[in-house]
Tab-separated table of C-alpha atoms in Angstrom:
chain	number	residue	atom	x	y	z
A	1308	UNK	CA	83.561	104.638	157.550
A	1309	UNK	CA	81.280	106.298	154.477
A	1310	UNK	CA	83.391	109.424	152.683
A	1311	UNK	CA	80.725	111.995	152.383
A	1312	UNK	CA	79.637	112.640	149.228
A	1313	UNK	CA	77.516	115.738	149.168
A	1314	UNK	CA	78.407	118.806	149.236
A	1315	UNK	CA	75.504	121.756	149.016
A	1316	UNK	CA	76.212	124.603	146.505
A	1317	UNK	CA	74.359	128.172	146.232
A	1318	UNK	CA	73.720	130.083	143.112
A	1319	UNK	CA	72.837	133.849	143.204
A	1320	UNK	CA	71.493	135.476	140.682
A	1321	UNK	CA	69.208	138.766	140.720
A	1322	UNK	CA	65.856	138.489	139.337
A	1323	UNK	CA	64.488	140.626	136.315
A	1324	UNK	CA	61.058	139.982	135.026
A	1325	UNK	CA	61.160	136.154	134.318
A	1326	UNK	CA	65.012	136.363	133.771
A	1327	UNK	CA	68.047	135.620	135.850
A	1328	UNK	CA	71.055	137.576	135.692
A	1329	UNK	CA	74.757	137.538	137.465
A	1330	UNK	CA	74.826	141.396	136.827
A	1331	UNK	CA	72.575	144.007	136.387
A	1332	UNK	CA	72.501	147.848	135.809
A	1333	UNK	CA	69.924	150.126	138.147
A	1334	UNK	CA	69.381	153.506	139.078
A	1335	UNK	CA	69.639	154.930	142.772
A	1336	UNK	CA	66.599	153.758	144.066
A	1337	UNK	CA	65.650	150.981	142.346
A	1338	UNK	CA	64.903	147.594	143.752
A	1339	UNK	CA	67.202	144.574	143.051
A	1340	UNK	CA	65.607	141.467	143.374
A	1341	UNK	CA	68.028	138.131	144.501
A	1342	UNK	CA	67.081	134.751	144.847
A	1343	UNK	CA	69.401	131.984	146.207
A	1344	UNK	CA	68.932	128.499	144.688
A	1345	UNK	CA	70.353	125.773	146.435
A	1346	UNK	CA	69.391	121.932	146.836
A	1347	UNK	CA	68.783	119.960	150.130
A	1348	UNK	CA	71.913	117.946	150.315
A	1349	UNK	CA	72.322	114.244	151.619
A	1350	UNK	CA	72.151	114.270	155.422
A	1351	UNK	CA	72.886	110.459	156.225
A	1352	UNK	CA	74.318	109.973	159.392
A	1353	UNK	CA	73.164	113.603	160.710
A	1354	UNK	CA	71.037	113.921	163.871
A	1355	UNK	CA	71.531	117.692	163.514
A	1356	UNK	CA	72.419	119.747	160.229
A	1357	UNK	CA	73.402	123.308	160.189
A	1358	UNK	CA	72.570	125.052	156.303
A	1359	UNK	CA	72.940	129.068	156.967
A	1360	UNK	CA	73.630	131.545	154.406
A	1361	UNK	CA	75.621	134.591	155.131
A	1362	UNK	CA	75.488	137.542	152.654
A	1363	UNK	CA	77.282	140.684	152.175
A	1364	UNK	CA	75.923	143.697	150.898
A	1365	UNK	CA	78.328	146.498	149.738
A	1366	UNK	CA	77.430	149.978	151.082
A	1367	UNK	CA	75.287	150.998	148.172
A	1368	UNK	CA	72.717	148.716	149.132
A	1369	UNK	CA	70.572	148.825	151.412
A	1370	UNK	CA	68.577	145.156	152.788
A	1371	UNK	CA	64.950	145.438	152.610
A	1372	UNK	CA	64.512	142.429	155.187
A	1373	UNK	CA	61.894	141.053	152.782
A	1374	UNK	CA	63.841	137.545	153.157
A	1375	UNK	CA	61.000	134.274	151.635
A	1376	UNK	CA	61.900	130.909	151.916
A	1377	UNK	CA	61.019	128.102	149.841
A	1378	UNK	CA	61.601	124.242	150.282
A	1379	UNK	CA	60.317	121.670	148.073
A	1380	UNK	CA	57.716	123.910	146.903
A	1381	UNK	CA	56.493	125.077	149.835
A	1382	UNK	CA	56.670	128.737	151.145
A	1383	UNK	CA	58.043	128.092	154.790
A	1384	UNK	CA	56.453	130.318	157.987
A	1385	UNK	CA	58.630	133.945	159.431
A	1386	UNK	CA	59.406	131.088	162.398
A	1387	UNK	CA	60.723	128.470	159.967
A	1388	UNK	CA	64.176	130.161	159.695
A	1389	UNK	CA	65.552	133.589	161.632
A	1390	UNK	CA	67.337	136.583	159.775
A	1391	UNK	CA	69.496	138.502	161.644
A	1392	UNK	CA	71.555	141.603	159.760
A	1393	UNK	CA	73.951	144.479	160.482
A	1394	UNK	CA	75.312	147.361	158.850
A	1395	UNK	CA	78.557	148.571	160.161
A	1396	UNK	CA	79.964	151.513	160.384
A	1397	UNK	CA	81.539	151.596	156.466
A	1398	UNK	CA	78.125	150.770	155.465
A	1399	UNK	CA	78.493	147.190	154.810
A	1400	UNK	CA	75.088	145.153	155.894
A	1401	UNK	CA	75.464	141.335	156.358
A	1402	UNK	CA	72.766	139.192	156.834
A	1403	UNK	CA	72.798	135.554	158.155
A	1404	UNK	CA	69.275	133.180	157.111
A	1405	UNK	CA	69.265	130.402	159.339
A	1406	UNK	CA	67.293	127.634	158.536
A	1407	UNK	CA	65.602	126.093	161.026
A	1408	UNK	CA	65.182	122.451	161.868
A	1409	UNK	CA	66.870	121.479	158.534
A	1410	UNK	CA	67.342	117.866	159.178
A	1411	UNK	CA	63.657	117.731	158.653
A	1412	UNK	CA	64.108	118.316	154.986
A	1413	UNK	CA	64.089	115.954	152.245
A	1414	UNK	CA	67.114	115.638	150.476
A	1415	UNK	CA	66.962	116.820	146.553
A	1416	UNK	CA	64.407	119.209	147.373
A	1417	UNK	CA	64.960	122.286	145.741
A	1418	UNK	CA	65.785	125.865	148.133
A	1419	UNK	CA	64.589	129.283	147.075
A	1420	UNK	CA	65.686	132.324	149.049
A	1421	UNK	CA	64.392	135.731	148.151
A	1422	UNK	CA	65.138	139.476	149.093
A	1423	UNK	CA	66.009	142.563	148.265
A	1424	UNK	CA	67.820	145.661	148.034
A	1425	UNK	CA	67.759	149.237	147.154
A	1426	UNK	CA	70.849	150.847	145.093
A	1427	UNK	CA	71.029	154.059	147.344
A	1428	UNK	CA	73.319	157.113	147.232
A	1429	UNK	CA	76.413	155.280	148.496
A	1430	UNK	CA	76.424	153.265	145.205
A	1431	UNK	CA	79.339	152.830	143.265
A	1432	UNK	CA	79.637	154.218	139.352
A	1433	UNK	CA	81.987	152.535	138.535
A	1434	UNK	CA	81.240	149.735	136.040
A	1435	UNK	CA	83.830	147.064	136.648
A	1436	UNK	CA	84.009	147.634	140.994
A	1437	UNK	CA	80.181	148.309	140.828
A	1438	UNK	CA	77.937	147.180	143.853
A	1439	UNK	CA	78.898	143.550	145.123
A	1440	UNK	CA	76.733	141.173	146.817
A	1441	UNK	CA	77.859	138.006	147.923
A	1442	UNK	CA	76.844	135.261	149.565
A	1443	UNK	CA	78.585	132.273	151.569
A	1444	UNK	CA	77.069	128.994	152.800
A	1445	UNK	CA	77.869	127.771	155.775
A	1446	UNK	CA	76.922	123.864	156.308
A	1447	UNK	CA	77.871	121.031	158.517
A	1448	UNK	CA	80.479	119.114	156.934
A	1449	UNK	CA	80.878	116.045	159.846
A	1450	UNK	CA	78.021	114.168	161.079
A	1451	UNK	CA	79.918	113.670	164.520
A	1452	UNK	CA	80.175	116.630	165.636
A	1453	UNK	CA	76.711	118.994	167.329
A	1454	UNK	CA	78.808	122.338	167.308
A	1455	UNK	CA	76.358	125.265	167.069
């Protein structure tokens, strides 16, 4: 029996210019850029490897669907990973990126996701509560199980 030693981790930032920031401040209608950055983790002992990331928008932004994936340097194809989002009836949009075939990958390579939003007229003054976007990763975590 091998513990398993790697875990994946995501970092979002948005993107200004050449800079990365955790927080921003933007005018209705302006574009926020995100990128993801993430890592391709050890897969020993996979035959199957699930790496999705699930974000939420808060109402006073609305997705672009202008998701880009990168993987070791290279820009992967539209039918290299599926993006699939909602916004319910609050105005909350969530998005799920699934990458596909990720067992493929070589582990250490570096993962870029990119999209964006638009602050729109749902968005919050308020400095401290402003407009949160978050995103979750959701990975396999036991090499014997092929849940979906």
């Amino acid at each position: 029996m091998n513990a398993k030693t790697d875990v994946p981790t995501v970092d979002k930032n948005i993107k200004e210019g050449d800079t990365s920031v955790k927080a921003n401040n933007a005018s209705i209608g302006d574009v926020i850029n995100y990128e993801v950055k993430s890592a391709v983790p050890d897969m020993t002992g996979y035959t199957k490897y699930f790496f999705v990331l699930n974000d939420t928008m808060s109402k006073g932004l609305t997705f672009n669907n202008d998701v880009a994936v990168t993987i070791g340097g290279t820009t992967l194809g539209a039918n290299k990973y599926t993006v699939a989002y909602n916004t319910d009836t609050t105005g909350i949009t969530t998005i799920e990126i699934v990458i596909k075939n990720f067992i493929n990958y070589t582990k250490g390579d570096a993962i870029l996701v990119t999209y964006s939003a638009t602050l729109n007229q749902d968005a919050s003054l308020d400095p401290v509560a402003g407009n949160p976007n978050k995103v979750q990763l959701t990975y396999s975590n036991n090499p014997n199980v092929d849940g979906k």
